[in-house]
């Protein structure tokens, strides 16, 4: 990329995406100062650095000492200019600082002595501190069919987290790429990368995001008793509610077999337990939405989309309605997930007529076994992504 274009990009990004005009102020006098420093960097500071380094990098020659003298001359000018300046323009960081730091940072890394320029050295320190506090978006690796991914996105929306969405094409095995396995050895979704910290498993991600980015502790309270209740519900979801759903649905997708009615009975048994627990609860833990609700909504939401009848569980139905209303962006975020689940499952489950929405009578397949086996192989991975954090085959 042309170094000239980088300056244009910095200006464009600051003006387009800045929450206010602090980084690229609208005041024409301040903008003129920023432009002057950008041109000084391009035409003098960077140009002299380029002239000094190019023989070394491209021709393997010794640099010309005269070119180094010119660099130091330009550094003296900058050092004098920065006298009395906290940042390049006035007392706040602007596009000018982001422009200059690239050139000065390279000089510092390449061994050019900056210690004789106290104003530049102090300015570098302030830029490092200030730019460190500028938070990069969290990379979020996901698939729209995955309900655990959906729950993480819902929490992110509620917390106002700016996710850098990275959709993985699981059908094309993008999750098995060396680059992704380097991030997540389990090659599962969802996965987040928060600067240098990678994390997978949706329940762990939910807890981390709530504790790290919650404006207060309402979504993940510090009270150890409340946290214990949240953990209990997360384990109940993982070990009972979700586990039974997985056991019921897995034969359809993995082997093209009829699901076992006994597994459906176990799902309803676990739903009865949850329904009883929710008696008198506005949300899963107390009267405010917590990480527990974002955990449970993934499994219950999938059940609802797949046709499992929740109407016989009034407490779950009421809780589900409150969550949909309280969770910011619920309809927008879940729409694609819900459509994929319904379309995929309708095609599969119509072969067995196993769930109320698609018929209640268990009967033999409508299509030859070999066709269903072939079809289930093609759907196996997407099924795993839909109802779990896993995609590991």
Phi, psi and omega in degrees: 000136178298136179296332177295320182293329181302319179296320178296320180295316179303314180296315180298313182297318181296320183284328185274319189247356177296134180293335172215190185261022185293323183280331175222078187302150181283343179302119184298331179291319179292320178297325178295320177295319178299314180298319180300317180290326177294319178290324176299317179297313184292314190271341184237294187298304181290321181299319180288324176296317180299314181298326181286319188273335188300321179296326181290311188285319188264334185238355181067027182260164174288141177289157180277122179304331179295326178292326177292323177298321179294324176299312181295328176298315180291327177293325176298317179299314181295319180298319178295318180299320185285354176301119179084000178258129175284318171232183187299321178233111180062213188250022178223152182288137181225181177305329180300320180293319179294329177290308185292326186296333179296314181288312181295321178298321178294318177302314181298317181292330184272003173097003176291128187287114179257358186295337181280001181241084188299324180291321177294316181299317179294319179298318177301315180300317179293320178296317179302314182294314184291318182288333175297327182279350177279112189279127174281149177300151177279126174289129181235108179270126189207172167227136186295341180278350186275120178291325173299323175297320179300317182295323178293318178296322178298315179295319178302319178296318180296321182275353182074030181278135179269094178280138167268095189289127178235092182287128178263131174275092185293326180297331178265012175064029179296335179289347180261007179293148179304325181296319181285321178297330176295331177278315186225103183296339178277350184040052179247168171235148002278159173220140173242151170232110180255095188059251182257015184246116178256140182212136173231179191079112190301321183293322176293320179297315180303313181296316180298313182296318181296319182285327184275321189245358176295132181292336171216190185261021185293323183280331175222078187301150180283342179303119184299330179290320178291320177298323178296320178294320177298314180299319180300317180291325177295319177291323176298318178297312184292313190271340184238294187298304180292319182300320180287324175297316180298316180298324181287317187274334188303316181301326181297314187272323186277329186229357182069027182260164172290139174290155181276123178304333179294328178291325176293322177299321179294323176300312181294328176297315180292326176293325176297317178299314180295319179299318178294318180299321184284354176301120180084000178258128175285317171233184188299321178233105178072208187252019177224151182289136181225181177305328180301320180293319179293330176290307185294328185298332180295313181288313180296321178298320178295318178301316181297316180294327185274358173101002176292129189285112179262356187295337180280000180241085188298324181290321176294317181299317179293316178299316180300318178296319179294320179297316181299326180281323186278326183283115185299132177073020186303308184298319181294315185286322186273349186302310183292318178302313183298318181294318180297315180299311183298314182293317181293314183288326180299317179296323181281313190282340176296338178291339185239345182053055192257343186235151189312311185296331182251012180115142186258349185273126175281129179209180182289163179299150176272344185238161180301148184300319183295328177293316180294322179297316179296317180295321182292328177297320181290336183263349189303311183296317181294327176297313180301321180290327184295312190253359180220179176275359193261147169201080195229058179223000000 
